[in-house]
């Protein structure tokens, strides 16, 4: 997975016929969608859709695409093979449903939605349509290496796991914006690394601006391991170790720092750490934004071959389910069971 910003090769399969792709959304992360797609040899970014005509026109012009303010108008004119969606966090449902009803393959940003009934409606409307969600943390180099270590048995049986992630507030109408739109990465990643979460207990505070801006969760995994999550909008992304994941097993420990910055592995009783950091020329691996490019590689491969998405939209529904369980745990003061359908 390693690469370099100094490489002159554009990413993508040069022998594949380019897929026609469109981006819905002209915000900051939508810019990453447009950048990553336009840079590929195996894609042609044909359209950018935005509510503001001026912003849409500027973004489209940046990448040689056409601007639209209507999803239906774009679909009728461009007939895209894939649409990616990056919109304000609490405005996902209607545009996503519109695209699913049109039967177009989708890659959507997290969170899927804020309401479980809406999540179920989207998944039902999707049917067999290719429907992926961008949990891009999974594609960071430290995460890939940590998961490989877990699967190879290097850590033994996992006993506990911790997730901490905090920065400046991204305020919105929901009092649980931090939990649903940001800590969804934690729910997804911990289950990706440690297996299903079986129950949740919760503490939350709204002392700074009225929303539940910092949350502390206690987790039980189906495996018998335990875990913690601390997520905050009362911190700063400028702080070192604003994001930290620790996996502690019977044979060793893995620590991920700031998603893309560093992975350390250590065996029980051994004072020597094995540390991965991106090399001098490996700018790609140290860039958080490039985790989007890595996920796109997997998404496009799956789409071309008729395989399921590498991260299905149902993973977004699962993260939302866990967030709502945490909310119930806080409201009731009780531990809430969270095993997915079918158990462990």
One Martini backbone bead per residue (centre of mass of N, CA, C, O) as a GRO file, in nm:
protein
  344
    1UNK     BB    1   0.048   0.067  -0.004
    2UNK     BB    2   0.277   0.220  -0.078
    3UNK     BB    3   0.387   0.565  -0.148
    4UNK     BB    4   0.422   0.875  -0.356
    5UNK     BB    5   0.412   1.214  -0.429
    6UNK     BB    6   0.654   1.181  -0.654
    7UNK     BB    7   0.492   1.034  -0.839
    8UNK     BB    8   0.390   1.025  -1.193
    9UNK     BB    9   0.172   0.828  -1.151
   10UNK     BB   10  -0.139   0.755  -1.202
   11UNK     BB   11  -0.400   0.625  -1.075
   12UNK     BB   12  -0.495   0.324  -1.191
   13UNK     BB   13  -0.626   0.153  -1.464
   14UNK     BB   14  -0.500   0.191  -1.787
   15UNK     BB   15  -0.679  -0.058  -1.927
   16UNK     BB   16  -0.934   0.075  -1.840
   17UNK     BB   17  -1.233   0.187  -1.877
   18UNK     BB   18  -1.366   0.468  -1.799
   19UNK     BB   19  -1.544   0.590  -1.544
   20UNK     BB   20  -1.837   0.752  -1.474
   21UNK     BB   21  -1.827   1.033  -1.251
   22UNK     BB   22  -1.985   1.171  -0.949
   23UNK     BB   23  -2.035   1.464  -0.736
   24UNK     BB   24  -2.202   1.520  -0.425
   25UNK     BB   25  -2.070   1.806  -0.332
   26UNK     BB   26  -1.881   2.126  -0.213
   27UNK     BB   27  -1.709   2.063   0.014
   28UNK     BB   28  -1.428   1.966   0.171
   29UNK     BB   29  -1.466   1.651   0.122
   30UNK     BB   30  -1.566   1.677  -0.169
   31UNK     BB   31  -1.286   1.764  -0.271
   32UNK     BB   32  -1.159   1.483  -0.226
   33UNK     BB   33  -1.330   1.332  -0.423
   34UNK     BB   34  -1.256   1.493  -0.675
   35UNK     BB   35  -0.953   1.456  -0.664
   36UNK     BB   36  -0.938   1.143  -0.662
   37UNK     BB   37  -1.097   1.097  -0.928
   38UNK     BB   38  -0.941   1.291  -1.128
   39UNK     BB   39  -0.655   1.133  -1.089
   40UNK     BB   40  -0.763   0.899  -1.251
   41UNK     BB   41  -0.740   0.672  -1.519
   42UNK     BB   42  -1.035   0.504  -1.450
   43UNK     BB   43  -1.159   0.804  -1.457
   44UNK     BB   44  -1.443   1.037  -1.513
   45UNK     BB   45  -1.512   1.355  -1.422
   46UNK     BB   46  -1.836   1.486  -1.511
   47UNK     BB   47  -1.959   1.580  -1.214
   48UNK     BB   48  -2.107   1.851  -1.015
   49UNK     BB   49  -2.310   1.878  -0.719
   50UNK     BB   50  -2.496   2.175  -0.612
   51UNK     BB   51  -2.681   2.424  -0.459
   52UNK     BB   52  -2.459   2.623  -0.550
   53UNK     BB   53  -2.376   2.743  -0.850
   54UNK     BB   54  -2.098   2.870  -0.796
   55UNK     BB   55  -1.960   2.636  -0.647
   56UNK     BB   56  -2.006   2.423  -0.861
   57UNK     BB   57  -1.852   2.568  -1.090
   58UNK     BB   58  -1.576   2.582  -0.955
   59UNK     BB   59  -1.533   2.281  -0.899
   60UNK     BB   60  -1.568   2.181  -1.188
   61UNK     BB   61  -1.342   2.356  -1.317
   62UNK     BB   62  -1.102   2.228  -1.158
   63UNK     BB   63  -1.187   1.924  -1.318
   64UNK     BB   64  -1.347   1.933  -1.599
   65UNK     BB   65  -1.645   1.964  -1.528
   66UNK     BB   66  -1.991   1.959  -1.465
   67UNK     BB   67  -2.251   2.163  -1.354
   68UNK     BB   68  -2.496   2.113  -1.086
   69UNK     BB   69  -2.833   2.143  -0.906
   70UNK     BB   70  -2.935   1.857  -1.019
   71UNK     BB   71  -2.962   1.526  -0.993
   72UNK     BB   72  -3.151   1.453  -1.226
   73UNK     BB   73  -3.004   1.617  -1.441
   74UNK     BB   74  -2.739   1.466  -1.421
   75UNK     BB   75  -2.839   1.178  -1.482
   76UNK     BB   76  -2.961   1.242  -1.763
   77UNK     BB   77  -2.688   1.359  -1.893
   78UNK     BB   78  -2.445   1.141  -1.775
   79UNK     BB   79  -2.462   0.848  -1.681
   80UNK     BB   80  -2.334   0.725  -1.428
   81UNK     BB   81  -2.142   0.464  -1.268
   82UNK     BB   82  -2.073   0.674  -1.027
   83UNK     BB   83  -2.159   0.802  -0.699
   84UNK     BB   84  -2.064   1.059  -0.480
   85UNK     BB   85  -2.126   1.151  -0.126
   86UNK     BB   86  -2.089   1.499   0.022
   87UNK     BB   87  -2.260   1.614   0.299
   88UNK     BB   88  -2.418   1.735   0.529
   89UNK     BB   89  -2.471   1.531   0.795
   90UNK     BB   90  -2.809   1.604   0.816
   91UNK     BB   91  -2.841   1.569   0.464
   92UNK     BB   92  -2.854   1.255   0.343
   93UNK     BB   93  -3.125   1.115   0.279
   94UNK     BB   94  -3.265   1.232   0.020
   95UNK     BB   95  -3.031   1.209  -0.188
   96UNK     BB   96  -2.981   0.906  -0.145
   97UNK     BB   97  -3.264   0.809  -0.221
   98UNK     BB   98  -3.268   0.927  -0.505
   99UNK     BB   99  -3.027   0.753  -0.609
  100UNK     BB  100  -3.138   0.472  -0.542
  101UNK     BB  101  -3.397   0.495  -0.721
  102UNK     BB  102  -3.202   0.517  -0.981
  103UNK     BB  103  -2.970   0.281  -0.951
  104UNK     BB  104  -2.702   0.400  -0.850
  105UNK     BB  105  -2.394   0.379  -0.769
  106UNK     BB  106  -2.253   0.409  -0.425
  107UNK     BB  107  -2.061   0.661  -0.235
  108UNK     BB  108  -2.074   0.741   0.107
  109UNK     BB  109  -2.075   0.933   0.368
  110UNK     BB  110  -2.030   0.988   0.679
  111UNK     BB  111  -2.301   0.945   0.798
  112UNK     BB  112  -2.558   0.796   0.686
  113UNK     BB  113  -2.739   0.876   0.939
  114UNK     BB  114  -2.944   0.954   1.239
  115UNK     BB  115  -3.175   0.748   1.160
  116UNK     BB  116  -3.283   0.425   1.167
  117UNK     BB  117  -3.524   0.434   0.972
  118UNK     BB  118  -3.363   0.564   0.743
  119UNK     BB  119  -3.153   0.343   0.714
  120UNK     BB  120  -3.355   0.119   0.641
  121UNK     BB  121  -3.471   0.257   0.390
  122UNK     BB  122  -3.209   0.262   0.227
  123UNK     BB  123  -3.146  -0.044   0.227
  124UNK     BB  124  -3.410  -0.124   0.091
  125UNK     BB  125  -3.380   0.053  -0.168
  126UNK     BB  126  -3.113  -0.076  -0.270
  127UNK     BB  127  -3.072  -0.369  -0.249
  128UNK     BB  128  -2.840  -0.458  -0.511
  129UNK     BB  129  -2.707  -0.203  -0.492
  130UNK     BB  130  -2.429  -0.030  -0.495
  131UNK     BB  131  -2.339   0.034  -0.135
  132UNK     BB  132  -2.120   0.263   0.004
  133UNK     BB  133  -1.891   0.348   0.275
  134UNK     BB  134  -1.656   0.598   0.421
  135UNK     BB  135  -1.438   0.412   0.615
  136UNK     BB  136  -1.117   0.524   0.594
  137UNK     BB  137  -0.957   0.422   0.844
  138UNK     BB  138  -0.909   0.127   0.738
  139UNK     BB  139  -0.672   0.249   0.519
  140UNK     BB  140  -0.464   0.285   0.709
  141UNK     BB  141  -0.156   0.166   0.762
  142UNK     BB  142  -0.174   0.100   1.070
  143UNK     BB  143  -0.439  -0.061   1.044
  144UNK     BB  144  -0.352  -0.278   0.846
  145UNK     BB  145  -0.121  -0.383   1.031
  146UNK     BB  146  -0.284  -0.443   1.286
  147UNK     BB  147  -0.478  -0.648   1.160
  148UNK     BB  148  -0.261  -0.846   1.071
  149UNK     BB  149  -0.159  -0.905   1.358
  150UNK     BB  150  -0.420  -1.018   1.468
  151UNK     BB  151  -0.461  -1.245   1.248
  152UNK     BB  152  -0.163  -1.373   1.320
  153UNK     BB  153  -0.142  -1.370   1.654
  154UNK     BB  154   0.058  -1.151   1.787
  155UNK     BB  155  -0.151  -1.073   2.041
  156UNK     BB  156  -0.342  -1.283   2.067
  157UNK     BB  157  -0.579  -1.239   2.291
  158UNK     BB  158  -0.804  -1.012   2.329
  159UNK     BB  159  -0.877  -0.792   2.616
  160UNK     BB  160  -0.823  -0.483   2.516
  161UNK     BB  161  -0.972  -0.164   2.404
  162UNK     BB  162  -0.890   0.164   2.263
  163UNK     BB  163  -1.055   0.490   2.208
  164UNK     BB  164  -0.934   0.813   2.088
  165UNK     BB  165  -1.124   1.120   1.991
  166UNK     BB  166  -1.029   1.472   1.934
  167UNK     BB  167  -1.180   1.804   1.875
  168UNK     BB  168  -1.329   2.024   1.722
  169UNK     BB  169  -1.629   2.150   1.671
  170UNK     BB  170  -1.924   2.008   1.489
  171UNK     BB  171  -2.194   2.169   1.463
  172UNK     BB  172  -2.544   2.078   1.526
  173UNK     BB  173  -2.868   1.988   1.581
  174UNK     BB  174  -2.757   1.753   1.723
  175UNK     BB  175  -2.668   1.644   2.047
  176UNK     BB  176  -2.508   1.377   1.886
  177UNK     BB  177  -2.284   1.447   1.676
  178UNK     BB  178  -2.024   1.325   1.780
  179UNK     BB  179  -2.120   1.029   1.802
  180UNK     BB  180  -2.234   0.993   1.500
  181UNK     BB  181  -2.017   1.154   1.300
  182UNK     BB  182  -1.734   1.064   1.450
  183UNK     BB  183  -1.751   0.795   1.637
  184UNK     BB  184  -1.818   0.596   1.408
  185UNK     BB  185  -1.524   0.518   1.358
  186UNK     BB  186  -1.488   0.365   1.625
  187UNK     BB  187  -1.699   0.150   1.594
  188UNK     BB  188  -1.593   0.035   1.328
  189UNK     BB  189  -1.293  -0.021   1.405
  190UNK     BB  190  -1.331  -0.204   1.652
  191UNK     BB  191  -1.489  -0.423   1.496
  192UNK     BB  192  -1.272  -0.471   1.277
  193UNK     BB  193  -1.051  -0.563   1.505
  194UNK     BB  194  -1.252  -0.717   1.753
  195UNK     BB  195  -1.541  -0.727   1.693
  196UNK     BB  196  -1.825  -0.752   1.840
  197UNK     BB  197  -2.044  -0.559   2.017
  198UNK     BB  198  -2.243  -0.642   2.311
  199UNK     BB  199  -2.200  -0.375   2.498
  200UNK     BB  200  -2.318  -0.058   2.661
  201UNK     BB  201  -2.182   0.218   2.835
  202UNK     BB  202  -2.256   0.567   2.965
  203UNK     BB  203  -2.101   0.895   2.937
  204UNK     BB  204  -2.205   1.249   2.946
  205UNK     BB  205  -2.137   1.590   2.821
  206UNK     BB  206  -2.280   1.954   2.823
  207UNK     BB  207  -2.087   2.201   2.940
  208UNK     BB  208  -2.019   2.400   2.683
  209UNK     BB  209  -2.291   2.404   2.437
  210UNK     BB  210  -2.539   2.166   2.493
  211UNK     BB  211  -2.402   1.933   2.385
  212UNK     BB  212  -2.266   1.607   2.350
  213UNK     BB  213  -1.925   1.661   2.333
  214UNK     BB  214  -1.862   1.432   2.555
  215UNK     BB  215  -1.763   1.081   2.560
  216UNK     BB  216  -1.802   0.775   2.768
  217UNK     BB  217  -1.724   0.431   2.701
  218UNK     BB  218  -1.832   0.098   2.771
  219UNK     BB  219  -1.713  -0.223   2.656
  220UNK     BB  220  -1.841  -0.531   2.511
  221UNK     BB  221  -1.729  -0.819   2.374
  222UNK     BB  222  -1.802  -1.123   2.237
  223UNK     BB  223  -1.512  -1.246   2.320
  224UNK     BB  224  -1.466  -1.086   2.627
  225UNK     BB  225  -1.373  -0.829   2.579
  226UNK     BB  226  -1.273  -0.495   2.646
  227UNK     BB  227  -1.373  -0.133   2.636
  228UNK     BB  228  -1.297   0.205   2.514
  229UNK     BB  229  -1.451   0.540   2.470
  230UNK     BB  230  -1.321   0.868   2.367
  231UNK     BB  231  -1.521   1.153   2.276
  232UNK     BB  232  -1.445   1.488   2.131
  233UNK     BB  233  -1.538   1.859   2.112
  234UNK     BB  234  -1.310   1.962   2.357
  235UNK     BB  235  -1.065   1.986   2.163
  236UNK     BB  236  -0.771   1.921   1.941
  237UNK     BB  237  -0.612   1.865   1.628
  238UNK     BB  238  -0.329   1.988   1.730
  239UNK     BB  239  -0.288   1.755   1.903
  240UNK     BB  240  -0.117   1.515   2.003
  241UNK     BB  241  -0.289   1.230   2.009
  242UNK     BB  242  -0.598   1.273   1.924
  243UNK     BB  243  -0.545   0.978   1.816
  244UNK     BB  244  -0.612   0.651   1.978
  245UNK     BB  245  -0.510   0.303   1.954
  246UNK     BB  246  -0.558   0.009   2.165
  247UNK     BB  247  -0.421  -0.328   2.161
  248UNK     BB  248  -0.467  -0.589   2.408
  249UNK     BB  249  -0.294  -0.889   2.463
  250UNK     BB  250  -0.154  -1.193   2.565
  251UNK     BB  251   0.115  -1.124   2.355
  252UNK     BB  252   0.033  -0.809   2.295
  253UNK     BB  253   0.077  -0.477   2.136
  254UNK     BB  254  -0.117  -0.207   1.983
  255UNK     BB  255  -0.039   0.129   1.845
  256UNK     BB  256  -0.233   0.404   1.730
  257UNK     BB  257  -0.135   0.720   1.577
  258UNK     BB  258  -0.314   0.939   1.410
  259UNK     BB  259  -0.389   0.692   1.206
  260UNK     BB  260  -0.104   0.768   1.011
  261UNK     BB  261   0.163   0.801   1.186
  262UNK     BB  262   0.154   0.527   1.387
  263UNK     BB  263   0.302   0.201   1.468
  264UNK     BB  264   0.306  -0.017   1.754
  265UNK     BB  265   0.488  -0.314   1.853
  266UNK     BB  266   0.450  -0.552   2.133
  267UNK     BB  267   0.578  -0.784   2.351
  268UNK     BB  268   0.564  -0.971   2.603
  269UNK     BB  269   0.851  -0.876   2.794
  270UNK     BB  270   0.929  -0.662   2.568
  271UNK     BB  271   1.106  -0.351   2.541
  272UNK     BB  272   1.071  -0.373   2.234
  273UNK     BB  273   0.986  -0.180   1.963
  274UNK     BB  274   0.781  -0.184   1.672
  275UNK     BB  275   0.804   0.070   1.413
  276UNK     BB  276   0.578   0.259   1.213
  277UNK     BB  277   0.677   0.487   0.952
  278UNK     BB  278   0.690   0.700   0.722
  279UNK     BB  279   0.887   0.771   0.479
  280UNK     BB  280   1.037   1.022   0.317
  281UNK     BB  281   0.866   0.948   0.029
  282UNK     BB  282   0.585   0.860   0.195
  283UNK     BB  283   0.329   1.064   0.174
  284UNK     BB  284   0.076   0.892   0.136
  285UNK     BB  285   0.082   0.735   0.422
  286UNK     BB  286   0.065   1.028   0.593
  287UNK     BB  287  -0.220   1.079   0.462
  288UNK     BB  288  -0.545   1.108   0.534
  289UNK     BB  289  -0.671   1.166   0.253
  290UNK     BB  290  -0.548   0.894   0.115
  291UNK     BB  291  -0.757   0.695   0.230
  292UNK     BB  292  -0.959   0.755   0.009
  293UNK     BB  293  -0.795   0.637  -0.230
  294UNK     BB  294  -0.778   0.349  -0.121
  295UNK     BB  295  -1.079   0.297  -0.113
  296UNK     BB  296  -1.129   0.345  -0.414
  297UNK     BB  297  -0.975   0.109  -0.518
  298UNK     BB  298  -1.172  -0.100  -0.391
  299UNK     BB  299  -1.437   0.002  -0.510
  300UNK     BB  300  -1.365  -0.019  -0.817
  301UNK     BB  301  -1.297  -0.316  -0.821
  302UNK     BB  302  -1.574  -0.416  -0.727
  303UNK     BB  303  -1.747  -0.285  -0.946
  304UNK     BB  304  -1.609  -0.420  -1.197
  305UNK     BB  305  -1.648  -0.734  -1.073
  306UNK     BB  306  -1.924  -0.759  -0.893
  307UNK     BB  307  -1.866  -0.692  -0.611
  308UNK     BB  308  -1.885  -0.606  -0.314
  309UNK     BB  309  -1.839  -0.382  -0.105
  310UNK     BB  310  -1.587  -0.328   0.122
  311UNK     BB  311  -1.799  -0.107   0.253
  312UNK     BB  312  -2.091  -0.124   0.358
  313UNK     BB  313  -2.368   0.058   0.444
  314UNK     BB  314  -2.436  -0.126   0.691
  315UNK     BB  315  -2.202  -0.008   0.865
  316UNK     BB  316  -2.354   0.258   0.920
  317UNK     BB  317  -2.589   0.129   1.068
  318UNK     BB  318  -2.424   0.000   1.294
  319UNK     BB  319  -2.302   0.259   1.412
  320UNK     BB  320  -2.580   0.383   1.478
  321UNK     BB  321  -2.677   0.163   1.668
  322UNK     BB  322  -2.451   0.211   1.878
  323UNK     BB  323  -2.516   0.506   1.937
  324UNK     BB  324  -2.806   0.455   2.039
  325UNK     BB  325  -2.721   0.273   2.271
  326UNK     BB  326  -2.558   0.492   2.418
  327UNK     BB  327  -2.795   0.679   2.466
  328UNK     BB  328  -2.962   0.479   2.635
  329UNK     BB  329  -2.750   0.433   2.853
  330UNK     BB  330  -2.750   0.725   2.953
  331UNK     BB  331  -3.059   0.761   3.010
  332UNK     BB  332  -3.076   0.485   3.207
  333UNK     BB  333  -2.800   0.366   3.341
  334UNK     BB  334  -2.757   0.122   3.144
  335UNK     BB  335  -2.684  -0.166   3.001
  336UNK     BB  336  -2.658  -0.227   2.644
  337UNK     BB  337  -2.740  -0.435   2.412
  338UNK     BB  338  -2.545  -0.505   2.071
  339UNK     BB  339  -2.587  -0.742   1.917
  340UNK     BB  340  -2.607  -0.860   1.630
  341UNK     BB  341  -2.759  -1.018   1.409
  342UNK     BB  342  -2.661  -1.353   1.496
  343UNK     BB  343  -2.447  -1.249   1.669
  344UNK     BB  344  -2.106  -1.354   1.682
   0.00000   0.00000   0.00000
